[in-house]
Amino acid sequence: MSVRKDDELDKPSNHTAVDNEKVSYTSDEETNFLSPDTFLLTASTIAAIAGFLYGYDTGIISGALLQITHDFSLSSHAQELVTSAILVGAVVGSITCGKLSTILGRRYTVMIVAAIFAVGVIASGMSPNAYALGAARLVLGFAVGGASQIVPVYIAELAPPAKRGRLVTFFNISIGLGILTAALVGTFLQDAWTWRTMFSVAAIPATILFLGMLPLPESPRWLVSKKRLKEAHIALDAVRETEEEVRKEIKSIKRVHEKAQRKSTGSWKDLKQPWLRPALIVGLGIAAFTQLSGIEMMIYYTPTFLTDAGFSRDAALYSALGVAAIYLVLTITGKLLVDRIGRRTLTLWMIPGAVISLVLLGFMFKLDASGGQHGWLIVACLFAFMVFNSGGIQVIGWLVGSEIYPLGIREKATSLHAATLWGSNLLLTATALSMVNLLGIGGAMWFYAFLNFLGFVFIYFMMPETKGRSLEEIETSLKEGTFYPSK
């Protein structure tokens, strides 16, 4: 591959040389020893460490809460507050980091998030009381929300259309790894580690994420939006195989960005444009149902639900471990299928199983089966729900948000997407134990089954298929009024 001279690269953006030439990522001073595919996979994997931190830091409360409740003598309401504090921070972080990523770029925003992760987990581990712990988890939540907003966007903007689904779902898989690690710690280190150690140890992957982002490229789409075409060529060159791909993609990004820029005011009012409304309705609806389906509530409160229903502490913790393992395995399975089957089809196949599982789970709790020989049925129904939910709507929750919003409003829209997702999570998590007290565990499961059914109806009528389509093609369908699925 040839290397263009600096004076050629610095030509104005309307010159065809800049539009049509591929710039090698190598130079006399620096050589990239990785192939584009390997480099792209490496960049996606490093960025996805943020997902591991998200999963671990939200999931560790499941095992740690038993110790924290004992140490600080927490009521059920206080348990909800300590658990949900991280979600309040996540809402704030998801909104704030969108603005940061617009100003500083995707890469630097991920690094800031990594630093906040490290501060938050150390502060949590050093908390002298429940109020300090809640405040520390609020800070930690800022990083969780920021990671969920920026990392899927960063990966999606680096990835080619055919691989985008698989690569963005590395974030989901990393979340699953974090949740599983938290469950393993909560189950097998319950007596060896204090809850303070459980929190503080997450500073290690946070540091790895910060250092790992240093050599990675910036998003080429962000660079184009800042008119830094030379750097955009270099960044895209590192993750594409051919000159033809780079040439076409840079031209497509420029064309779409210039059109969006002419219509943009640079404010939140941009989201009110009628042609954008379908993307916002679908994206925010998916974000809400991803959490209203009950997945995080199950992860946070499985030990609490099962011990309240008569299970022993060990049985409840092992069940929580099974929940985490299923989440990871089915997320990986979804990753392998999502670019083949499609986002919409995969989700519509899986949601009915989640509804049936929750209905049966509600019956099992109503029959008080845990006290007798049928306790295994409760665990079976719980695991079945995790299979259908983790392998369906959880696979697309962050993926769809990284795909359907046009470049001109992507930072604001993905911030709102993440805020909606975390707000829904907060609503469900902060009311879960109160809902159980009001309706009983069985009644609560039926309520969550109804929410899953509503999610199915929404996706069937509203969500288009984005498999194999470039980000620019999806944006064009919005402008042409062909965004919604055809029946």
GROMACS .gro file of C-alpha atoms in nm:
model
  487
    1MET     CA    1   0.000   0.000   0.000
    2SER     CA    2   0.134   0.342  -0.092
    3VAL     CA    3   0.185   0.628   0.147
    4ARG     CA    4   0.068   0.971   0.038
    5LYS     CA    5   0.276   1.278   0.104
    6ASP     CA    6   0.170   1.525   0.370
    7ASP     CA    7   0.116   1.804   0.119
    8GLU     CA    8  -0.131   1.584  -0.071
    9LEU     CA    9  -0.319   1.493   0.248
   10ASP     CA   10  -0.356   1.856   0.348
   11LYS     CA   11  -0.543   1.954   0.033
   12PRO     CA   12  -0.895   2.095   0.081
   13SER     CA   13  -1.176   1.847   0.133
   14ASN     CA   14  -1.335   1.917  -0.207
   15HIS     CA   15  -1.035   1.773  -0.393
   16THR     CA   16  -1.097   1.429  -0.533
   17ALA     CA   17  -0.751   1.316  -0.425
   18VAL     CA   18  -0.852   1.337  -0.061
   19ASP     CA   19  -1.182   1.165  -0.128
   20ASN     CA   20  -1.049   0.881  -0.338
   21GLU     CA   21  -0.706   0.789  -0.206
   22LYS     CA   22  -0.653   0.537   0.072
   23VAL     CA   23  -0.395   0.648   0.327
   24SER     CA   24  -0.186   0.373   0.477
   25TYR     CA   25  -0.178   0.352   0.855
   26THR     CA   26   0.194   0.292   0.829
   27SER     CA   27   0.470   0.546   0.803
   28ASP     CA   28   0.846   0.561   0.830
   29GLU     CA   29   0.811   0.624   1.200
   30GLU     CA   30   0.525   0.387   1.281
   31THR     CA   31   0.422   0.046   1.150
   32ASN     CA   32   0.097  -0.135   1.220
   33PHE     CA   33   0.186  -0.504   1.242
   34LEU     CA   34  -0.178  -0.614   1.266
   35SER     CA   35  -0.405  -0.687   0.972
   36PRO     CA   36  -0.715  -0.463   0.948
   37ASP     CA   37  -0.943  -0.743   1.072
   38THR     CA   38  -0.716  -0.820   1.366
   39PHE     CA   39  -0.673  -0.454   1.450
   40LEU     CA   40  -1.050  -0.398   1.439
   41LEU     CA   41  -1.108  -0.700   1.662
   42THR     CA   42  -0.842  -0.577   1.905
   43ALA     CA   43  -0.989  -0.227   1.921
   44SER     CA   44  -1.340  -0.365   1.977
   45THR     CA   45  -1.220  -0.600   2.250
   46ILE     CA   46  -1.028  -0.330   2.438
   47ALA     CA   47  -1.318  -0.084   2.422
   48ALA     CA   48  -1.555  -0.360   2.536
   49ILE     CA   49  -1.366  -0.388   2.866
   50ALA     CA   50  -1.597  -0.103   2.965
   51GLY     CA   51  -1.880  -0.354   2.931
   52PHE     CA   52  -1.703  -0.587   3.173
   53LEU     CA   53  -1.685  -0.303   3.426
   54TYR     CA   54  -2.051  -0.222   3.364
   55GLY     CA   55  -2.148  -0.588   3.424
   56TYR     CA   56  -1.923  -0.641   3.724
   57ASP     CA   57  -2.001  -0.315   3.902
   58THR     CA   58  -2.377  -0.354   3.860
   59GLY     CA   59  -2.378  -0.729   3.921
   60ILE     CA   60  -2.153  -0.744   4.228
   61ILE     CA   61  -2.426  -0.588   4.440
   62SER     CA   62  -2.616  -0.918   4.413
   63GLY     CA   63  -2.361  -1.108   4.626
   64ALA     CA   64  -2.230  -0.810   4.823
   65LEU     CA   65  -2.575  -0.692   4.933
   66LEU     CA   66  -2.607  -0.978   5.182
   67GLN     CA   67  -2.291  -0.857   5.363
   68ILE     CA   68  -2.373  -0.487   5.325
   69THR     CA   69  -2.722  -0.538   5.469
   70HIS     CA   70  -2.570  -0.712   5.771
   71ASP     CA   71  -2.293  -0.453   5.826
   72PHE     CA   72  -2.514  -0.146   5.788
   73SER     CA   73  -2.845  -0.299   5.912
   74LEU     CA   74  -3.031  -0.200   5.596
   75SER     CA   75  -3.409  -0.218   5.557
   76SER     CA   76  -3.557  -0.341   5.228
   77HIS     CA   77  -3.608   0.021   5.122
   78ALA     CA   78  -3.247   0.105   5.207
   79GLN     CA   79  -3.135  -0.198   5.004
   80GLU     CA   80  -3.326  -0.060   4.706
   81LEU     CA   81  -3.158   0.280   4.748
   82VAL     CA   82  -2.804   0.137   4.771
   83THR     CA   83  -2.869  -0.088   4.473
   84SER     CA   84  -3.032   0.177   4.255
   85ALA     CA   85  -2.787   0.463   4.334
   86ILE     CA   86  -2.562   0.338   4.054
   87LEU     CA   87  -2.855   0.365   3.813
   88VAL     CA   88  -2.921   0.729   3.902
   89GLY     CA   89  -2.557   0.803   3.820
   90ALA     CA   90  -2.590   0.603   3.499
   91VAL     CA   91  -2.872   0.827   3.375
   92VAL     CA   92  -2.658   1.137   3.437
   93GLY     CA   93  -2.348   0.979   3.285
   94SER     CA   94  -2.526   0.864   2.971
   95ILE     CA   95  -2.651   1.217   2.899
   96THR     CA   96  -2.327   1.395   2.990
   97CYS     CA   97  -2.092   1.168   2.797
   98GLY     CA   98  -2.274   1.233   2.472
   99LYS     CA   99  -2.170   1.598   2.495
  100LEU     CA  100  -1.817   1.497   2.596
  101SER     CA  101  -1.785   1.266   2.297
  102THR     CA  102  -1.897   1.546   2.064
  103ILE     CA  103  -1.628   1.781   2.196
  104LEU     CA  104  -1.340   1.547   2.281
  105GLY     CA  105  -1.407   1.249   2.057
  106ARG     CA  106  -1.513   0.891   2.128
  107ARG     CA  107  -1.168   0.764   2.226
  108TYR     CA  108  -1.089   1.028   2.489
  109THR     CA  109  -1.439   0.992   2.635
  110VAL     CA  110  -1.383   0.618   2.686
  111MET     CA  111  -1.057   0.700   2.867
  112ILE     CA  112  -1.234   0.950   3.095
  113VAL     CA  113  -1.497   0.686   3.172
  114ALA     CA  114  -1.222   0.437   3.260
  115ALA     CA  115  -1.069   0.682   3.508
  116ILE     CA  116  -1.407   0.744   3.673
  117PHE     CA  117  -1.462   0.368   3.700
  118ALA     CA  118  -1.136   0.338   3.896
  119VAL     CA  119  -1.226   0.625   4.131
  120GLY     CA  120  -1.579   0.496   4.185
  121VAL     CA  121  -1.489   0.139   4.278
  122ILE     CA  122  -1.215   0.246   4.519
  123ALA     CA  123  -1.447   0.498   4.685
  124SER     CA  124  -1.715   0.228   4.716
  125GLY     CA  125  -1.472  -0.010   4.885
  126MET     CA  126  -1.369   0.259   5.136
  127SER     CA  127  -1.723   0.371   5.227
  128PRO     CA  128  -1.769   0.408   5.607
  129ASN     CA  129  -2.151   0.396   5.596
  130ALA     CA  130  -2.448   0.339   5.369
  131TYR     CA  131  -2.473   0.707   5.272
  132ALA     CA  132  -2.110   0.718   5.158
  133LEU     CA  133  -2.158   0.391   4.971
  134GLY     CA  134  -2.461   0.531   4.794
  135ALA     CA  135  -2.266   0.843   4.695
  136ALA     CA  136  -1.972   0.636   4.568
  137ARG     CA  137  -2.205   0.418   4.363
  138LEU     CA  138  -2.359   0.734   4.223
  139VAL     CA  139  -2.015   0.831   4.088
  140LEU     CA  140  -1.962   0.476   3.966
  141GLY     CA  141  -2.296   0.495   3.789
  142PHE     CA  142  -2.173   0.797   3.592
  143ALA     CA  143  -1.903   0.574   3.443
  144VAL     CA  144  -2.149   0.289   3.379
  145GLY     CA  145  -2.387   0.523   3.194
  146GLY     CA  146  -2.106   0.687   3.003
  147ALA     CA  147  -1.966   0.351   2.894
  148SER     CA  148  -2.306   0.232   2.773
  149GLN     CA  149  -2.347   0.549   2.567
  150ILE     CA  150  -2.007   0.580   2.406
  151VAL     CA  151  -1.860   0.229   2.361
  152PRO     CA  152  -2.129   0.085   2.126
  153VAL     CA  153  -2.106   0.405   1.918
  154TYR     CA  154  -1.725   0.388   1.903
  155ILE     CA  155  -1.727   0.026   1.788
  156ALA     CA  156  -2.015   0.078   1.542
  157GLU     CA  157  -1.837   0.374   1.381
  158LEU     CA  158  -1.522   0.167   1.329
  159ALA     CA  159  -1.694  -0.151   1.204
  160PRO     CA  160  -1.802  -0.232   0.845
  161PRO     CA  161  -2.176  -0.309   0.801
  162ALA     CA  162  -2.133  -0.687   0.762
  163LYS     CA  163  -1.946  -0.716   1.093
  164ARG     CA  164  -2.107  -0.437   1.293
  165GLY     CA  165  -2.358  -0.654   1.477
  166ARG     CA  166  -2.099  -0.909   1.586
  167LEU     CA  167  -1.849  -0.645   1.694
  168VAL     CA  168  -2.090  -0.420   1.884
  169THR     CA  169  -2.223  -0.724   2.070
  170PHE     CA  170  -1.872  -0.772   2.209
  171PHE     CA  171  -1.994  -0.503   2.448
  172ASN     CA  172  -2.286  -0.725   2.548
  173ILE     CA  173  -2.059  -1.027   2.587
  174SER     CA  174  -1.825  -0.823   2.803
  175ILE     CA  175  -2.121  -0.721   3.018
  176GLY     CA  176  -2.203  -1.090   3.055
  177LEU     CA  177  -1.844  -1.170   3.153
  178GLY     CA  178  -1.859  -0.896   3.414
  179ILE     CA  179  -2.187  -1.023   3.554
  180LEU     CA  180  -2.058  -1.382   3.563
  181THR     CA  181  -1.737  -1.273   3.734
  182ALA     CA  182  -1.940  -1.082   3.992
  183ALA     CA  183  -2.155  -1.392   4.050
  184LEU     CA  184  -1.847  -1.613   4.090
  185VAL     CA  185  -1.700  -1.368   4.340
  186GLY     CA  186  -2.029  -1.341   4.527
  187THR     CA  187  -2.071  -1.719   4.540
  188PHE     CA  188  -1.724  -1.859   4.603
  189LEU     CA  189  -1.551  -1.569   4.777
  190GLN     CA  190  -1.841  -1.476   5.002
  191ASP     CA  191  -1.650  -1.588   5.310
  192ALA     CA  192  -1.297  -1.505   5.187
  193TRP     CA  193  -1.353  -1.147   5.066
  194THR     CA  194  -1.539  -0.865   5.231
  195TRP     CA  195  -1.777  -0.662   5.019
  196ARG     CA  196  -1.513  -0.383   5.023
  197THR     CA  197  -1.266  -0.605   4.840
  198MET     CA  198  -1.538  -0.717   4.599
  199PHE     CA  199  -1.586  -0.356   4.492
  200SER     CA  200  -1.225  -0.234   4.496
  201VAL     CA  201  -1.076  -0.510   4.280
  202ALA     CA  202  -1.254  -0.367   3.975
  203ALA     CA  203  -0.995  -0.088   3.965
  204ILE     CA  204  -0.765  -0.335   3.785
  205PRO     CA  205  -0.970  -0.374   3.463
  206ALA     CA  206  -1.046   0.000   3.474
  207THR     CA  207  -0.673   0.070   3.456
  208ILE     CA  208  -0.629  -0.182   3.174
  209LEU     CA  209  -0.907  -0.010   2.977
  210PHE     CA  210  -0.747   0.333   3.020
  211LEU     CA  211  -0.404   0.215   2.906
  212GLY     CA  212  -0.545  -0.002   2.628
  213MET     CA  213  -0.726   0.290   2.465
  214LEU     CA  214  -0.404   0.493   2.428
  215PRO     CA  215  -0.285   0.336   2.097
  216LEU     CA  216  -0.632   0.301   1.940
  217PRO     CA  217  -0.765   0.527   1.661
  218GLU     CA  218  -1.039   0.785   1.693
  219SER     CA  219  -1.374   0.722   1.522
  220PRO     CA  220  -1.339   0.812   1.153
  221ARG     CA  221  -1.694   0.947   1.149
  222TRP     CA  222  -1.620   1.184   1.437
  223LEU     CA  223  -1.301   1.295   1.261
  224VAL     CA  224  -1.494   1.368   0.941
  225SER     CA  225  -1.747   1.569   1.142
  226LYS     CA  226  -1.455   1.781   1.267
  227LYS     CA  227  -1.316   1.815   0.911
  228ARG     CA  228  -1.001   1.624   1.007
  229LEU     CA  229  -0.998   1.424   0.684
  230LYS     CA  230  -0.634   1.320   0.693
  231GLU     CA  231  -0.680   1.158   1.035
  232ALA     CA  232  -1.012   1.005   0.928
  233HIS     CA  233  -0.837   0.838   0.633
  234ILE     CA  234  -0.564   0.704   0.860
  235ALA     CA  235  -0.813   0.573   1.118
  236LEU     CA  236  -1.031   0.403   0.857
  237ASP     CA  237  -0.728   0.265   0.674
  238ALA     CA  238  -0.632   0.076   0.990
  239VAL     CA  239  -0.960  -0.121   0.995
  240ARG     CA  240  -1.042  -0.176   0.625
  241GLU     CA  241  -0.892  -0.426   0.384
  242THR     CA  242  -0.896  -0.238   0.053
  243GLU     CA  243  -0.853   0.110  -0.091
  244GLU     CA  244  -1.196   0.076  -0.251
  245GLU     CA  245  -1.363   0.036   0.089
  246VAL     CA  246  -1.187   0.338   0.237
  247ARG     CA  247  -1.258   0.556  -0.066
  248LYS     CA  248  -1.629   0.475  -0.080
  249GLU     CA  249  -1.683   0.496   0.295
  250ILE     CA  250  -1.512   0.833   0.340
  251LYS     CA  251  -1.714   0.977   0.051
  252SER     CA  252  -2.037   0.836   0.194
  253ILE     CA  253  -1.964   0.970   0.544
  254LYS     CA  254  -1.878   1.315   0.405
  255ARG     CA  255  -2.190   1.331   0.190
  256VAL     CA  256  -2.426   1.231   0.471
  257HIS     CA  257  -2.252   1.456   0.725
  258GLU     CA  258  -2.267   1.762   0.499
  259LYS     CA  259  -2.640   1.713   0.442
  260ALA     CA  260  -2.700   1.669   0.814
  261GLN     CA  261  -2.488   1.972   0.898
  262ARG     CA  262  -2.699   2.197   0.675
  263LYS     CA  263  -3.009   2.097   0.869
  264SER     CA  264  -2.854   2.093   1.217
  265THR     CA  265  -2.876   2.371   1.474
  266GLY     CA  266  -2.634   2.196   1.710
  267SER     CA  267  -2.892   2.185   1.991
  268TRP     CA  268  -3.131   1.934   2.139
  269LYS     CA  269  -3.401   2.089   1.919
  270ASP     CA  270  -3.253   1.889   1.633
  271LEU     CA  271  -3.421   1.581   1.780
  272LYS     CA  272  -3.762   1.735   1.710
  273GLN     CA  273  -3.724   1.719   1.332
  274PRO     CA  274  -4.016   1.512   1.195
  275TRP     CA  275  -3.800   1.291   0.974
  276LEU     CA  276  -3.602   1.177   1.281
  277ARG     CA  277  -3.909   1.081   1.481
  278PRO     CA  278  -3.927   0.715   1.366
  279ALA     CA  279  -3.567   0.650   1.472
  280LEU     CA  280  -3.627   0.805   1.814
  281ILE     CA  281  -3.953   0.616   1.869
  282VAL     CA  282  -3.796   0.282   1.779
  283GLY     CA  283  -3.462   0.342   1.952
  284LEU     CA  284  -3.603   0.474   2.278
  285GLY     CA  285  -3.875   0.209   2.279
  286ILE     CA  286  -3.616  -0.068   2.243
  287ALA     CA  287  -3.408   0.095   2.517
  288ALA     CA  288  -3.703   0.098   2.755
  289PHE     CA  289  -3.818  -0.259   2.688
  290THR     CA  290  -3.462  -0.391   2.717
  291GLN     CA  291  -3.480  -0.308   3.087
  292LEU     CA  292  -3.856  -0.326   3.152
  293SER     CA  293  -3.834  -0.691   3.048
  294GLY     CA  294  -3.678  -0.751   3.393
  295ILE     CA  295  -3.328  -0.877   3.317
  296GLU     CA  296  -3.133  -0.650   3.552
  297MET     CA  297  -3.387  -0.695   3.827
  298MET     CA  298  -3.327  -1.071   3.808
  299ILE     CA  299  -2.950  -1.021   3.817
  300TYR     CA  300  -2.960  -0.783   4.115
  301TYR     CA  301  -3.222  -0.956   4.327
  302THR     CA  302  -3.216  -1.330   4.250
  303PRO     CA  303  -3.053  -1.420   4.586
  304THR     CA  304  -3.295  -1.191   4.769
  305PHE     CA  305  -3.602  -1.328   4.589
  306LEU     CA  306  -3.504  -1.690   4.644
  307THR     CA  307  -3.403  -1.655   5.011
  308ASP     CA  308  -3.733  -1.475   5.075
  309ALA     CA  309  -3.908  -1.768   4.904
  310GLY     CA  310  -3.745  -2.022   5.135
  311PHE     CA  311  -3.422  -2.115   4.956
  312SER     CA  312  -3.101  -2.145   5.158
  313ARG     CA  313  -2.833  -1.879   5.114
  314ASP     CA  314  -2.605  -2.117   4.924
  315ALA     CA  315  -2.884  -2.237   4.695
  316ALA     CA  316  -2.981  -1.877   4.621
  317LEU     CA  317  -2.621  -1.777   4.543
  318TYR     CA  318  -2.567  -2.079   4.316
  319SER     CA  319  -2.890  -1.992   4.134
  320ALA     CA  320  -2.761  -1.636   4.085
  321LEU     CA  321  -2.442  -1.786   3.943
  322GLY     CA  322  -2.650  -1.988   3.698
  323VAL     CA  323  -2.837  -1.673   3.596
  324ALA     CA  324  -2.507  -1.499   3.520
  325ALA     CA  325  -2.367  -1.797   3.327
  326ILE     CA  326  -2.678  -1.821   3.111
  327TYR     CA  327  -2.663  -1.448   3.040
  328LEU     CA  328  -2.307  -1.484   2.911
  329VAL     CA  329  -2.365  -1.800   2.704
  330LEU     CA  330  -2.679  -1.668   2.538
  331THR     CA  331  -2.520  -1.329   2.469
  332ILE     CA  332  -2.238  -1.507   2.288
  333THR     CA  333  -2.494  -1.717   2.098
  334GLY     CA  334  -2.684  -1.401   2.005
  335LYS     CA  335  -2.361  -1.241   1.883
  336LEU     CA  336  -2.307  -1.531   1.643
  337LEU     CA  337  -2.663  -1.514   1.513
  338VAL     CA  338  -2.751  -1.145   1.501
  339ASP     CA  339  -2.578  -1.070   1.169
  340ARG     CA  340  -2.718  -1.387   1.011
  341ILE     CA  341  -3.075  -1.403   1.138
  342GLY     CA  342  -3.123  -1.030   1.187
  343ARG     CA  343  -3.197  -0.808   1.486
  344ARG     CA  344  -3.575  -0.801   1.448
  345THR     CA  345  -3.623  -1.169   1.365
  346LEU     CA  346  -3.404  -1.292   1.651
  347THR     CA  347  -3.590  -1.082   1.905
  348LEU     CA  348  -3.936  -1.180   1.783
  349TRP     CA  349  -3.839  -1.547   1.808
  350MET     CA  350  -3.717  -1.517   2.166
  351ILE     CA  351  -3.962  -1.287   2.348
  352PRO     CA  352  -4.257  -1.534   2.355
  353GLY     CA  353  -4.039  -1.782   2.545
  354ALA     CA  354  -3.956  -1.512   2.801
  355VAL     CA  355  -4.327  -1.435   2.848
  356ILE     CA  356  -4.419  -1.801   2.901
  357SER     CA  357  -4.128  -1.852   3.143
  358LEU     CA  358  -4.236  -1.559   3.361
  359VAL     CA  359  -4.600  -1.672   3.363
  360LEU     CA  360  -4.495  -2.020   3.477
  361LEU     CA  361  -4.252  -1.871   3.729
  362GLY     CA  362  -4.536  -1.668   3.874
  363PHE     CA  363  -4.747  -1.983   3.912
  364MET     CA  364  -4.460  -2.163   4.085
  365PHE     CA  365  -4.418  -1.883   4.338
  366LYS     CA  366  -4.795  -1.864   4.390
  367LEU     CA  367  -4.801  -2.237   4.465
  368ASP     CA  368  -4.512  -2.188   4.710
  369ALA     CA  369  -4.328  -2.468   4.535
  370SER     CA  370  -3.992  -2.371   4.680
  371GLY     CA  371  -4.082  -2.516   5.014
  372GLY     CA  372  -4.133  -2.867   4.876
  373GLN     CA  373  -4.006  -3.105   4.613
  374HIS     CA  374  -4.087  -2.873   4.324
  375GLY     CA  375  -3.837  -2.602   4.413
  376TRP     CA  376  -3.633  -2.700   4.110
  377LEU     CA  377  -3.920  -2.582   3.888
  378ILE     CA  378  -3.872  -2.226   4.010
  379VAL     CA  379  -3.505  -2.238   3.917
  380ALA     CA  380  -3.589  -2.400   3.581
  381CYS     CA  381  -3.839  -2.126   3.496
  382LEU     CA  382  -3.593  -1.858   3.610
  383PHE     CA  383  -3.319  -2.005   3.391
  384ALA     CA  384  -3.559  -2.038   3.096
  385PHE     CA  385  -3.645  -1.669   3.123
  386MET     CA  386  -3.275  -1.583   3.120
  387VAL     CA  387  -3.224  -1.795   2.807
  388PHE     CA  388  -3.499  -1.624   2.607
  389ASN     CA  389  -3.435  -1.272   2.736
  390SER     CA  390  -3.054  -1.278   2.717
  391GLY     CA  391  -3.055  -1.435   2.372
  392GLY     CA  392  -3.314  -1.194   2.235
  393ILE     CA  393  -3.383  -0.836   2.332
  394GLN     CA  394  -3.065  -0.802   2.539
  395VAL     CA  395  -2.857  -0.868   2.226
  396ILE     CA  396  -3.011  -0.574   2.039
  397GLY     CA  397  -3.060  -0.318   2.317
  398TRP     CA  398  -2.726  -0.138   2.273
  399LEU     CA  399  -2.676  -0.253   1.912
  400VAL     CA  400  -2.988  -0.084   1.772
  401GLY     CA  401  -2.901   0.236   1.958
  402SER     CA  402  -2.561   0.244   1.787
  403GLU     CA  403  -2.713   0.192   1.440
  404ILE     CA  404  -3.033   0.383   1.378
  405TYR     CA  405  -2.955   0.741   1.481
  406PRO     CA  406  -2.820   0.969   1.204
  407LEU     CA  407  -2.468   1.107   1.236
  408GLY     CA  408  -2.579   1.466   1.288
  409ILE     CA  409  -2.768   1.382   1.607
  410ARG     CA  410  -2.590   1.059   1.704
  411GLU     CA  411  -2.426   1.190   2.023
  412LYS     CA  412  -2.748   1.343   2.157
  413ALA     CA  413  -2.969   1.055   2.047
  414THR     CA  414  -2.743   0.784   2.189
  415SER     CA  415  -2.722   0.981   2.514
  416LEU     CA  416  -3.100   0.988   2.529
  417HIS     CA  417  -3.108   0.619   2.436
  418ALA     CA  418  -2.875   0.527   2.721
  419ALA     CA  419  -3.059   0.756   2.961
  420THR     CA  420  -3.390   0.592   2.869
  421LEU     CA  421  -3.241   0.248   2.919
  422TRP     CA  422  -3.092   0.336   3.257
  423GLY     CA  423  -3.401   0.529   3.361
  424SER     CA  424  -3.613   0.222   3.288
  425ASN     CA  425  -3.364   0.009   3.480
  426LEU     CA  426  -3.382   0.252   3.772
  427LEU     CA  427  -3.761   0.246   3.770
  428LEU     CA  428  -3.772  -0.131   3.779
  429THR     CA  429  -3.486  -0.183   4.025
  430ALA     CA  430  -3.597   0.085   4.271
  431THR     CA  431  -3.947  -0.064   4.286
  432ALA     CA  432  -3.874  -0.439   4.259
  433LEU     CA  433  -3.885  -0.524   4.629
  434SER     CA  434  -4.181  -0.291   4.683
  435MET     CA  435  -4.359  -0.460   4.392
  436VAL     CA  436  -4.297  -0.799   4.553
  437ASN     CA  437  -4.431  -0.671   4.886
  438LEU     CA  438  -4.742  -0.541   4.708
  439LEU     CA  439  -4.820  -0.823   4.463
  440GLY     CA  440  -4.617  -1.112   4.603
  441ILE     CA  441  -4.331  -1.265   4.405
  442GLY     CA  442  -4.572  -1.452   4.179
  443GLY     CA  443  -4.778  -1.142   4.099
  444ALA     CA  444  -4.461  -0.944   4.026
  445MET     CA  445  -4.350  -1.210   3.776
  446TRP     CA  446  -4.685  -1.184   3.595
  447PHE     CA  447  -4.649  -0.808   3.577
  448TYR     CA  448  -4.305  -0.844   3.418
  449ALA     CA  449  -4.448  -1.104   3.176
  450PHE     CA  450  -4.701  -0.843   3.063
  451LEU     CA  451  -4.420  -0.592   3.001
  452ASN     CA  452  -4.239  -0.850   2.785
  453PHE     CA  453  -4.558  -0.902   2.584
  454LEU     CA  454  -4.584  -0.528   2.523
  455GLY     CA  455  -4.222  -0.534   2.405
  456PHE     CA  456  -4.307  -0.803   2.149
  457VAL     CA  457  -4.597  -0.599   2.011
  458PHE     CA  458  -4.380  -0.287   1.987
  459ILE     CA  459  -4.098  -0.462   1.800
  460TYR     CA  460  -4.336  -0.640   1.561
  461PHE     CA  461  -4.506  -0.322   1.446
  462MET     CA  462  -4.230  -0.063   1.479
  463MET     CA  463  -3.876  -0.200   1.450
  464PRO     CA  464  -3.713  -0.231   1.104
  465GLU     CA  465  -3.440  -0.478   1.018
  466THR     CA  466  -3.092  -0.321   1.013
  467LYS     CA  467  -2.891  -0.633   0.930
  468GLY     CA  468  -2.630  -0.575   0.658
  469ARG     CA  469  -2.718  -0.208   0.606
  470SER     CA  470  -2.460   0.068   0.644
  471LEU     CA  471  -2.522   0.349   0.892
  472GLU     CA  472  -2.564   0.583   0.595
  473GLU     CA  473  -2.823   0.355   0.429
  474ILE     CA  474  -3.027   0.348   0.750
  475GLU     CA  475  -3.014   0.729   0.763
  476THR     CA  476  -3.127   0.751   0.399
  477SER     CA  477  -3.431   0.531   0.474
  478LEU     CA  478  -3.533   0.782   0.740
  479LYS     CA  479  -3.513   1.070   0.495
  480GLU     CA  480  -3.709   0.877   0.233
  481GLY     CA  481  -3.982   0.771   0.478
  482THR     CA  482  -3.915   0.398   0.438
  483PHE     CA  483  -3.779   0.333   0.787
  484TYR     CA  484  -4.062   0.132   0.947
  485PRO     CA  485  -4.098  -0.240   0.864
  486SER     CA  486  -4.329  -0.321   0.574
  487LYS     CA  487  -4.608  -0.563   0.661
   0.00000   0.00000   0.00000
